[in-house]
Amino acid sequence: MSAVLIIAEHAHGRLNPSTAKCVSCAQALAADGGSGIDIAVLAADAATVAAQAAALQGIRRVLTVERPENAEALAAVLAPQIVALAPAYTHVLGPSTTFGKDLMPRVAALLGVSQISDIMTVQSVRRFLRPIYASNVVVMVEATGRIVVATVRTASFQPAASVTGAAVPIEAAKLQVALPTHTRFVSRSQVDAARPDLQTAARVVSGGRALASADNFQILYRLADALGAAVGASRAAVDAGYVPNDLQVGQTGKIIAPELYLALGISGAIQHLTGIKDARTIVAINKDGEAPIFEVADIGLVGDLFQLVPELEALIRARTKAKGLP
Amino acid sequence: MMSGVKRILVGIKRVIDFSVRVRVKPDGSGVVTDGVKMSINPFDEIALEEALRIRERGLADEIIAVGIGPAEAQQQLRTALAMGADRAVLVQIEQPLEPLAIAQVLFKLVQQHEPQLVILGKQAIDDDNGQTGQMLAALWDRPQATFASRLELDGAKARVTREVDAGLETIEVDLPAVVTTDLRLNEPRYVKLPDIMKAKKKPLELTTPAALGVTLPAASVHTLKFEPPPVRARGVRVASVAELVAALEQRGVL
Ligand SMILES: Cc1cc2nc3c(=O)[nH]c(=O)nc-3n(C[C@H](O)[C@H](O)[C@H](O)COP(=O)(O)OP(=O)(O)OC[C@H]3O[C@@H](n4cnc5c(N)ncnc54)[C@H](O)[C@@H]3O)c2cc1C
Ligand SMILES: Nc1ncnc2c1ncn2[C@@H]1O[C@H](COP(=O)(O)O)[C@@H](O)[C@H]1O
């Protein structure tokens, strides 16, 4: 019998889609007829996020923990509250986004266990598959501690559906926990809300070092607009300052699973490939026919991206127009 | 010293070099390490580089590089000394430890050396766990600032810019604190030959968990099997953008 607590990720009153993916992972755990899946929403004002969480299919209830200190997701502040909720559960899950990666190990340590990082597959309530060595190796691990604390590799799970109308109970948890004041939020950069989100987009157009400047990335943005795609990048493109850090795809950036991934002027280093292994279709355009990216590409085109990418954009736009698509 | 810290502790893990294509042993008991190039975990090089820059700005007195691992891990600590660490400690243990155990050993070293700042990598690129810094901060009951791309010391506080999924976030933490590094924090220096010679004279202390008085926790995660990942089927080559679009239509993704 498993009882799973999922820590909701949210910002600006919106539940992050990573939470629905954690629910899918938890459902695999609860397949033994376990007692259920709860979602904890820690926030200053939890109502709108709790309502979104309560609509997720397959859960039992939503717990809200409202405190002004929870206005920003600071691991040192959230962790002791999660630890206070944990005794009722066999598993505590968070997403393997920067939110979960920051928070969950702190929770695990306070609970006296190591964390299972990046669950790809649930084999049983205590057996999981997870990637190591930039996904060059998959290990089967067994958790033997008194509680399982884990992050869920979001690219490995489909989001649980949202159902309207059939919402589960939302309960306010009353916790007596002293919170530290040694960690304070200062500021956060603005996100470009006009573009699809890299982590959830169905289509992603990524550029590498070959783009050679921030200005040149515009040809990629135009193609992305034509496709309704998000934009991503290799580490080399981020390091060079062509695009911001949150666009990095790979072992140490974002792990994504779009329907369509276009790698443009990216060589295909293992650290990059880790981030796109779960993409349904990978397209590579590279002037070097021997580039390792072609080993994983479903469709490869050898040539100069500065010529081919505008051509591709024009063709996509013409096609969209001909079909009367939006 | 005006407003700096006395001591910085930096984690140095010995890992298979990032350029190696790691292979699983045929019997699934581990990965092939024979004749494989070993290096400092890249994020730990960044951690050490940051500590060196803090010291070079006159804001730290001493940098201790700490490693936990087999005797061979002395090589990576020697490199850390050559980069500029003042001294090194190897907590020798042959079998790999899980993150909570590593954090407990580090916590013991923290109690012993009382650093004001501990800088670790955000993840070790072998096990890709990404846990140790957060765990050490939890055991120590101190702040954590993970995925740092900018670190400014200001008296008894540090201001850290973090690389998060939504972009950049800045937090302020009271010292002592644990910081974990992201790729953009700095570009580590290369080691020069004379520094390698000089490093031979710097102190490298060998100890063990038992000698430190750490009782290692019972393992909570057991690795049962190593497998190669599934391989993607080989794709097709197209000769033009028109063929590319046709291939995409055929796959039903356009
Ligand atoms: C600890 C660590 C973590 C890392 N994490 C990541 C990560 O998360 N994500 C990541 O991406 N990398 C990561 N890396 C870096 C990785 O090893 C590679 O260095 C990086 O992915 C290379 O980026 P790139 O493909 O853009 O550049 P390059 O390898 O330089 O490739 C550029 C490609 O562009 C092609 N090209 C050049 N001009 C043109 C043109 N006009 N038209 C078409 N093609 C052209 C070239 O043939 C080449 O294949 C990491 C490395 C380390 C050590
Ligand atoms: N055996 C070790 N020796 C020294 N430092 C370590 C060791 N294991 C982990 N660390 C530190 O903790 C960081 C994160 O490691 P991990 O949690 O294993 O991904 C590394 O980048 C190191 O700074």
XYZ file of C-alpha atoms and ligand atoms in Angstrom:
656
model
C 0.000 0.000 0.000
C 1.446 3.271 -1.027
C 0.457 6.764 -0.028
C 2.060 9.369 -2.247
C 2.558 13.052 -1.558
C 3.364 15.228 -4.567
C 4.800 18.685 -4.004
C 3.100 21.055 -6.425
C 5.255 23.392 -8.485
C 3.589 26.697 -9.230
C 4.238 30.343 -9.953
C 1.990 33.380 -10.332
C -1.096 31.388 -9.429
C -0.497 28.742 -12.075
C 0.217 25.089 -11.496
C 3.286 24.016 -13.469
C 2.579 21.118 -15.899
C 5.375 19.177 -14.172
C 2.953 18.440 -11.342
C 0.551 16.570 -13.652
C 3.510 14.449 -14.782
C 4.328 13.600 -11.181
C 0.719 12.434 -10.833
C 1.245 9.982 -13.722
C 4.350 8.633 -12.001
C 2.440 8.354 -8.725
C -0.345 6.461 -10.478
C 2.198 3.853 -11.522
C 3.163 3.565 -7.843
C -0.404 3.317 -6.678
C -1.097 0.484 -9.113
C -0.748 -1.872 -6.141
C -4.097 -0.603 -4.895
C -2.445 1.935 -2.619
C -4.294 4.396 -0.498
C -3.917 7.337 -2.776
C -2.203 10.386 -4.107
C -2.276 13.781 -2.413
C -0.897 17.033 -3.776
C 0.549 19.610 -1.378
C 0.343 23.252 -2.412
C 2.646 25.438 -0.336
C 1.922 29.066 -1.066
C 1.127 32.418 0.466
C -2.299 32.180 -1.132
C -3.010 28.668 -2.372
C -6.606 28.832 -3.600
C -6.205 29.142 -7.371
C -3.356 26.645 -7.589
C -5.176 24.213 -5.292
C -8.231 24.325 -7.560
C -6.069 23.446 -10.573
C -4.406 20.623 -8.642
C -7.775 19.288 -7.466
C -8.865 18.869 -11.082
C -6.047 16.401 -11.864
C -7.344 12.938 -12.561
C -6.435 10.186 -10.141
C -5.707 12.102 -6.987
C -7.382 11.785 -3.586
C -7.116 15.300 -2.173
C -5.176 18.526 -2.143
C -3.486 19.834 0.989
C -2.781 23.526 1.213
C -0.141 25.031 3.461
C -0.587 28.775 3.450
C 1.990 31.062 5.010
C 3.315 34.412 3.878
C 6.828 32.883 3.924
C 5.722 30.529 1.137
C 5.290 33.358 -1.363
C 8.520 32.315 -3.072
C 9.719 28.741 -3.427
C 12.782 28.762 -1.153
C 13.932 25.214 -0.426
C 15.133 25.994 3.089
C 11.687 27.390 3.937
C 9.569 24.750 2.208
C 11.538 21.661 3.269
C 10.667 21.607 6.995
C 6.978 22.005 6.168
C 7.089 19.060 3.771
C 8.906 17.033 6.411
C 6.019 17.776 8.777
C 3.541 16.393 6.230
C 5.672 13.361 5.317
C 4.881 10.887 8.154
C 1.527 10.040 6.566
C 3.161 8.917 3.322
C 5.302 6.168 1.827
C 6.545 8.358 -1.047
C 7.207 12.063 -1.493
C 7.626 13.154 -5.105
C 8.666 16.350 -6.821
C 9.450 17.101 -10.463
C 13.016 17.062 -11.776
C 12.754 20.715 -12.705
C 14.997 23.260 -11.017
C 12.227 23.679 -8.410
C 12.250 19.986 -7.484
C 16.001 19.520 -7.888
C 16.604 22.324 -5.418
C 13.984 21.277 -2.899
C 13.672 17.493 -2.774
C 17.228 16.550 -1.688
C 16.842 18.901 1.266
C 13.604 17.114 2.178
C 15.256 13.719 1.727
C 18.183 14.579 3.993
C 15.851 15.813 6.732
C 13.972 12.513 6.428
C 17.222 10.540 6.658
C 17.266 9.008 3.178
C 19.026 9.595 -0.103
C 16.852 10.713 -2.966
C 16.024 8.747 -6.086
C 16.804 11.329 -8.772
C 14.986 11.400 -12.114
C 12.642 8.403 -12.070
C 12.137 7.270 -15.692
C 10.154 4.120 -15.021
C 8.372 2.706 -11.996
C 8.964 -1.037 -11.759
C 7.398 -1.514 -8.354
C 6.745 0.676 -5.326
C 10.431 0.579 -4.457
C 12.121 -0.255 -7.768
C 12.827 2.358 -10.358
C 14.824 2.956 -13.500
C 16.855 6.154 -13.672
C 19.514 7.521 -16.022
C 23.143 8.111 -15.086
C 26.207 9.226 -17.087
C 24.200 11.655 -19.207
C 21.710 8.876 -19.983
C 24.419 6.652 -21.420
C 23.508 4.165 -18.720
C 20.208 3.248 -17.113
C 20.256 1.804 -13.609
C 17.668 -0.173 -11.738
C 17.620 1.036 -8.159
C 15.803 -0.136 -5.077
C 14.881 2.226 -2.272
C 15.150 0.596 1.137
C 14.776 3.569 3.465
C 11.735 4.203 5.634
C 10.324 6.579 3.046
C 10.971 7.122 -0.655
C 11.855 10.668 -1.685
C 12.260 11.093 -5.421
C 12.235 13.447 -8.346
C 10.301 12.501 -11.446
C 11.982 12.878 -14.842
C 9.228 14.897 -16.449
C 10.186 13.909 -20.019
C 9.367 10.288 -19.157
C 5.733 10.795 -18.159
C 2.630 12.110 -19.864
C 0.691 14.657 -17.804
C -2.364 13.349 -15.971
C -5.546 14.771 -17.453
C -7.487 17.609 -15.877
C -11.154 16.931 -15.304
C -13.584 19.738 -14.743
C -16.363 19.378 -12.241
C -15.113 16.266 -10.476
C -12.693 18.054 -8.167
C -11.468 16.302 -5.028
C -11.452 17.838 -1.528
C -9.062 20.676 -0.710
C -7.954 20.703 2.925
C -5.870 23.254 4.772
C -3.039 21.602 6.699
C -2.192 23.249 10.005
C 1.497 22.844 10.717
C 3.507 24.062 13.681
C 6.873 24.508 12.031
C 9.458 27.175 12.752
C 10.830 28.553 9.508
C 14.338 29.881 8.933
C 14.918 33.503 7.915
C 18.466 32.957 6.673
C 17.396 32.719 3.032
C 15.616 35.602 1.281
C 14.209 36.038 -2.185
C 15.522 39.106 -4.020
C 14.402 39.069 -7.649
C 13.621 36.999 -10.715
C 14.067 37.689 -14.412
C 10.969 38.122 -16.540
C 9.937 35.176 -18.677
C 9.102 35.668 -22.329
C 5.449 34.628 -22.067
C 4.815 35.267 -25.765
C 6.613 32.074 -26.774
C 5.738 28.456 -26.077
C 7.447 27.072 -22.992
C 10.499 24.975 -23.846
C 9.682 22.264 -21.311
C 6.168 21.573 -22.545
C 6.168 22.657 -26.201
C 5.182 20.068 -28.810
C 7.766 21.509 -31.194
C 11.235 22.854 -30.421
C 13.738 24.547 -32.714
C 17.261 24.531 -31.233
C 20.412 26.267 -32.327
C 24.069 25.709 -31.568
C 27.426 27.393 -31.782
C 27.063 27.533 -35.571
C 24.605 30.429 -35.236
C 27.641 32.522 -34.272
C 25.726 35.490 -32.805
C 22.618 36.550 -30.952
C 21.442 38.378 -34.074
C 21.706 35.263 -36.193
C 19.416 33.466 -33.777
C 16.643 35.571 -35.312
C 16.470 33.187 -38.270
C 15.744 30.463 -35.762
C 13.107 32.491 -33.938
C 11.383 33.148 -37.275
C 11.302 29.444 -38.082
C 10.013 28.749 -34.574
C 7.223 31.281 -35.085
C 6.258 29.645 -38.373
C 6.054 26.276 -36.602
C 4.524 27.493 -33.365
C 7.626 26.081 -31.693
C 9.666 26.930 -28.614
C 13.330 27.829 -29.005
C 16.146 25.872 -27.381
C 19.928 25.884 -27.591
C 23.111 23.957 -26.930
C 25.359 24.844 -24.039
C 27.846 26.389 -26.462
C 25.207 28.843 -27.705
C 24.249 29.761 -24.135
C 27.851 30.106 -22.957
C 28.563 32.400 -25.905
C 25.665 34.595 -24.820
C 23.568 34.118 -27.979
C 20.542 33.122 -25.898
C 19.652 33.089 -22.183
C 20.528 30.165 -19.917
C 16.965 28.908 -19.608
C 17.093 27.735 -23.231
C 19.849 25.170 -22.621
C 18.821 21.652 -23.519
C 20.809 18.705 -22.196
C 22.271 16.777 -19.276
C 22.743 19.901 -17.232
C 19.972 21.965 -18.814
C 16.421 20.966 -19.701
C 15.410 17.427 -20.547
C 12.550 17.638 -23.014
C 10.279 15.315 -24.986
C 8.636 17.255 -27.823
C 6.892 15.710 -30.817
C 9.355 17.443 -33.097
C 12.907 18.615 -32.333
C 15.016 20.486 -34.867
C 18.756 20.626 -34.090
C 20.300 23.340 -36.231
C 24.063 23.712 -36.202
C 24.398 21.462 -33.166
C 27.073 18.760 -33.254
C 25.288 16.307 -30.963
C 27.574 15.950 -27.938
C 26.356 13.285 -25.479
C 25.503 16.008 -22.976
C 23.153 17.566 -25.508
C 21.625 14.290 -26.716
C 20.604 13.400 -23.150
C 18.139 16.237 -23.293
C 16.336 15.102 -26.456
C 16.302 11.299 -26.317
C 12.579 11.222 -25.746
C 11.683 13.501 -28.642
C 9.413 11.667 -31.096
C 11.053 13.024 -34.242
C 14.529 14.554 -34.341
C 15.603 16.571 -37.368
C 19.221 17.657 -37.813
C 20.628 20.238 -40.156
C 24.415 20.372 -40.077
C 27.044 21.122 -42.668
C 29.187 18.256 -41.399
C 27.748 14.959 -42.600
C 29.795 13.127 -39.944
C 28.389 15.084 -36.990
C 27.187 12.749 -34.213
C 23.765 14.397 -34.221
C 23.017 12.359 -37.366
C 23.342 9.145 -35.321
C 20.158 10.019 -33.456
C 18.352 12.112 -36.068
C 15.274 10.582 -37.678
C 15.686 12.969 -40.587
C 19.057 14.475 -41.489
C 19.906 17.194 -43.957
C 23.523 18.098 -44.668
C 24.093 21.721 -45.594
C 24.486 25.319 -44.523
C 21.819 26.324 -42.045
C 22.021 29.996 -43.058
C 20.665 28.962 -46.437
C 18.438 26.054 -45.425
C 16.654 27.500 -42.389
C 15.124 30.505 -44.215
C 14.159 28.134 -47.031
C 12.464 25.846 -44.551
C 10.651 28.744 -42.939
C 9.352 29.930 -46.333
C 8.161 26.445 -47.223
C 6.382 25.967 -43.885
C 4.667 29.339 -44.200
C 3.592 28.617 -47.789
C 2.236 25.242 -46.723
C 0.360 26.710 -43.761
C -1.194 29.295 -46.057
C -2.131 26.773 -48.740
C -3.880 24.594 -46.178
C -5.650 27.591 -44.697
C -4.151 26.694 -41.320
C -3.768 29.477 -38.760
C 40.476 41.435 6.107
C 37.510 43.710 5.565
C 34.390 41.728 4.920
C 35.461 38.351 3.661
C 35.391 34.801 4.907
C 38.097 32.896 6.667
C 37.770 29.579 4.973
C 36.078 28.034 1.945
C 35.534 24.313 1.572
C 35.278 22.967 -1.970
C 34.112 19.474 -2.997
C 36.303 17.670 -5.530
C 34.848 14.454 -6.901
C 36.804 12.107 -9.142
C 34.632 11.103 -12.112
C 34.996 9.594 -15.569
C 35.953 12.443 -17.895
C 33.013 14.099 -19.643
C 34.406 13.237 -23.084
C 34.362 9.475 -22.493
C 31.539 7.482 -24.003
C 30.684 5.393 -20.970
C 29.892 1.727 -21.537
C 28.140 -0.813 -19.365
C 30.041 -3.989 -18.435
C 28.631 -7.030 -20.242
C 27.409 -8.568 -16.972
C 25.508 -5.415 -15.995
C 27.439 -5.026 -12.740
C 28.754 -1.538 -13.446
C 30.422 0.591 -16.073
C 33.792 0.044 -17.718
C 36.453 2.034 -15.879
C 39.624 0.201 -16.937
C 41.893 2.520 -18.886
C 39.269 5.245 -18.825
C 40.300 8.868 -18.336
C 39.355 10.252 -14.920
C 38.963 13.935 -14.084
C 37.646 16.387 -11.551
C 33.883 16.666 -11.907
C 33.518 19.743 -14.182
C 31.165 21.488 -11.769
C 33.749 21.057 -9.009
C 36.391 22.753 -11.145
C 33.981 25.648 -11.400
C 33.485 25.532 -7.617
C 37.215 25.669 -6.998
C 37.727 28.428 -9.564
C 35.096 30.524 -7.796
C 36.795 29.984 -4.449
C 40.151 30.993 -5.968
C 38.662 34.186 -7.378
C 37.151 35.053 -4.018
C 40.549 34.566 -2.388
C 42.240 36.576 -5.128
C 39.845 39.445 -4.448
C 41.128 39.355 -0.880
C 37.852 38.010 0.459
C 39.039 34.632 1.728
C 42.075 33.377 3.588
C 42.107 29.679 2.928
C 40.650 27.141 0.520
C 40.391 23.471 1.446
C 39.643 20.947 -1.302
C 37.889 17.846 -0.007
C 37.365 14.563 -1.764
C 35.654 11.374 -0.664
C 36.642 8.286 -2.563
C 39.360 5.752 -3.365
C 43.101 6.358 -2.981
C 43.288 7.321 -6.666
C 41.184 10.390 -5.905
C 44.421 11.947 -4.619
C 45.215 12.673 -8.287
C 42.242 14.988 -8.591
C 43.052 16.633 -5.257
C 46.627 17.229 -6.463
C 45.163 18.930 -9.514
C 42.999 21.034 -7.211
C 46.116 22.008 -5.261
C 47.847 22.867 -8.534
C 44.894 25.069 -9.479
C 45.457 26.911 -6.214
C 43.720 25.259 -3.255
C 45.776 25.713 -0.083
C 45.350 22.200 1.214
C 43.371 19.063 0.570
C 41.696 16.288 2.520
C 40.866 12.869 1.112
C 38.377 10.834 3.095
C 39.358 7.458 1.823
C 36.719 4.851 1.139
C 36.789 2.250 -1.613
C 33.105 1.610 -2.206
C 30.957 4.406 -3.621
C 28.743 6.150 -1.102
C 25.241 7.472 -1.658
C 24.603 11.216 -1.462
C 23.326 11.250 2.120
C 26.489 9.492 3.310
C 28.677 11.898 1.324
C 26.773 14.800 2.864
C 27.317 13.362 6.350
C 31.049 13.056 5.792
C 31.147 16.607 4.419
C 29.140 17.791 7.409
C 31.746 16.294 9.713
C 34.478 18.134 7.821
C 32.434 21.314 8.065
C 32.205 20.929 11.841
C 35.932 20.329 11.974
C 37.074 23.177 9.708
C 34.234 25.664 10.252
C 34.160 27.217 6.780
C 31.925 30.218 6.134
C 31.280 29.014 2.614
C 31.047 25.557 1.065
C 31.033 25.420 -2.724
C 30.038 22.157 -4.415
C 28.984 21.265 -7.936
C 25.297 21.223 -8.801
C 25.741 17.626 -9.907
C 28.367 14.989 -10.348
C 28.300 13.993 -14.016
C 28.723 10.289 -13.252
C 25.682 9.496 -11.116
C 23.822 12.693 -12.064
C 22.330 12.772 -8.568
C 22.386 16.480 -7.843
C 21.758 16.039 -4.132
C 24.842 16.514 -2.018
C 24.873 20.312 -1.594
C 21.226 20.498 -0.625
C 21.694 17.598 1.809
C 24.728 19.151 3.439
C 22.796 22.407 3.872
C 19.926 20.470 5.458
C 22.155 18.570 7.916
C 23.997 21.787 8.772
C 20.709 23.695 9.063
C 22.163 26.445 6.871
C 21.089 28.159 3.625
C 21.575 26.622 0.209
C 21.994 28.536 -3.021
C 21.920 25.995 -5.832
C 22.745 26.351 -9.554
C 24.725 29.553 -9.010
C 25.769 31.648 -11.987
C 26.872 34.638 -9.919
C 28.125 34.855 -6.348
C 28.798 38.082 -4.460
C 29.979 38.174 -0.887
C 28.800 41.065 1.230
C 29.956 40.879 4.830
C 28.041 38.147 6.609
C 25.791 37.620 3.580
C 26.029 36.331 0.040
C 23.953 37.312 -2.940
C 23.564 34.480 -5.413
C 22.039 34.489 -8.875
C 20.664 31.070 -9.745
C 19.961 29.470 -13.116
C 16.379 28.279 -12.852
C 13.956 26.962 -15.468
C 12.283 30.347 -15.793
C 15.546 32.243 -16.239
C 17.545 33.806 -13.425
C 16.629 34.183 -9.768
C 18.565 36.087 -7.153
C 18.505 35.216 -3.469
C 20.329 36.496 -0.437
C 21.655 34.090 2.177
C 23.302 34.529 5.537
C 26.714 32.919 5.918
C 27.758 30.236 6.488
C 26.012 28.723 3.491
C 26.294 26.069 0.813
C 26.499 27.166 -2.813
C 26.319 24.780 -5.778
C 27.731 25.813 -9.123
C 26.185 26.023 -12.552
C 28.090 26.211 -15.828
C 28.017 29.961 -16.263
C 29.541 30.863 -12.887
C 33.039 31.098 -14.363
C 35.505 29.466 -16.714
C 38.071 27.461 -14.747
C 41.746 28.237 -15.313
C 44.207 25.806 -16.802
C 46.861 24.308 -14.574
C 50.393 25.369 -15.428
C 53.406 23.100 -15.076
C 55.162 25.088 -12.297
C 51.935 24.952 -10.302
C 51.934 21.178 -10.547
C 55.437 21.153 -9.068
C 54.440 23.541 -6.295
C 51.342 21.491 -5.522
C 53.500 18.520 -4.584
C 54.580 20.412 -1.475
C 51.097 21.407 -0.386
C 49.460 19.343 2.386
C 47.136 16.525 1.355
C 45.693 14.857 4.429
C 44.424 11.293 4.255
C 41.709 10.200 6.605
C 38.753 7.818 6.755
C 35.099 8.114 7.804
C 35.924 6.058 10.909
C 38.873 8.277 11.855
C 36.584 11.287 11.478
C 34.068 9.608 13.742
C 31.339 9.371 11.117
C 29.023 6.417 11.393
C 27.843 5.922 7.861
C 24.078 5.555 7.548
C 22.573 2.310 6.306
C 22.251 2.555 2.539
C 18.802 3.716 1.448
C 19.306 3.237 -2.287
C 20.711 0.052 -3.832
C 21.748 -0.210 -7.460
C 20.641 -3.608 -8.737
C 21.550 -3.459 -12.396
C 23.276 -1.328 -15.036
C 21.914 -1.356 -18.582
C 22.710 0.443 -21.788
C 19.957 2.837 -22.806
C 17.584 1.971 -25.629
C 19.025 3.027 -28.997
C 17.094 5.058 -31.508
C 16.543 3.456 -34.891
C 18.744 4.946 -37.586
C 17.015 7.684 -39.537
C 16.966 8.827 -43.142
C 18.969 11.449 -45.016
C 17.180 13.910 -47.220
C 18.754 16.085 -49.903
C 16.642 19.221 -49.778
C 14.287 21.268 -47.666
C 11.365 20.099 -49.814
C 12.265 16.468 -49.081
C 12.565 17.331 -45.417
C 9.051 18.752 -45.302
C 7.736 15.714 -47.184
C 9.433 13.391 -44.681
C 7.901 15.315 -41.793
C 4.461 15.076 -43.368
C 4.930 11.380 -43.852
C 5.718 10.970 -40.162
C 2.634 12.976 -39.322
C 4.477 15.645 -37.354
C 3.562 18.549 -39.621
C 29.741 19.252 -17.421
C 29.238 19.516 -18.792
C 27.884 19.684 -18.974
C 27.371 19.957 -20.243
N 26.029 20.102 -20.382
C 25.529 20.365 -21.613
C 24.121 20.522 -21.811
O 23.302 20.409 -20.893
N 23.688 20.803 -23.065
C 24.539 20.937 -24.148
O 24.075 21.222 -25.250
N 25.863 20.781 -23.964
C 26.380 20.521 -22.739
N 27.733 20.408 -22.593
C 28.616 20.782 -23.735
C 28.778 19.715 -24.795
O 29.813 18.830 -24.411
C 29.158 20.392 -26.142
O 30.328 21.150 -25.970
C 28.070 21.322 -26.685
O 26.818 20.659 -26.676
C 28.434 21.755 -28.100
O 27.511 22.701 -28.584
P 27.274 22.866 -30.149
O 26.817 21.576 -30.728
O 26.412 24.049 -30.339
O 28.708 23.293 -30.683
P 29.758 22.490 -31.551
O 30.080 21.181 -30.946
O 30.862 23.435 -31.812
O 28.986 22.181 -32.889
C 28.638 23.126 -33.845
C 28.092 22.364 -35.048
O 27.610 23.280 -36.012
C 27.939 22.802 -37.297
N 27.959 23.975 -38.187
C 28.838 25.000 -38.195
N 28.483 25.917 -39.097
C 27.349 25.470 -39.690
C 26.496 25.981 -40.710
N 26.739 27.147 -41.296
N 25.426 25.255 -41.051
C 25.151 24.059 -40.460
N 25.931 23.532 -39.498
C 27.014 24.237 -39.117
C 29.278 22.131 -37.130
O 29.476 21.167 -38.139
C 29.140 21.510 -35.734
O 28.638 20.182 -35.825
C 28.248 20.085 -21.344
C 29.616 19.883 -21.161
C 30.109 19.599 -19.897
C 31.580 19.386 -19.727
N 32.769 11.694 -3.408
C 32.745 13.048 -3.396
N 33.850 13.741 -3.050
C 33.840 15.102 -3.041
N 32.774 15.833 -3.362
C 31.642 15.185 -3.718
C 31.568 13.773 -3.756
N 30.325 13.430 -4.149
C 29.658 14.569 -4.369
N 30.439 15.640 -4.096
C 30.104 17.064 -4.240
O 28.699 17.201 -4.400
C 28.393 17.691 -5.702
C 27.090 17.105 -6.195
O 27.222 15.715 -6.304
P 25.967 14.740 -6.507
O 24.969 15.087 -5.472
O 26.536 13.361 -6.350
O 25.465 14.987 -7.912
C 29.616 17.407 -6.533
O 29.719 18.296 -7.619
C 30.731 17.593 -5.509
O 31.019 18.963 -5.322
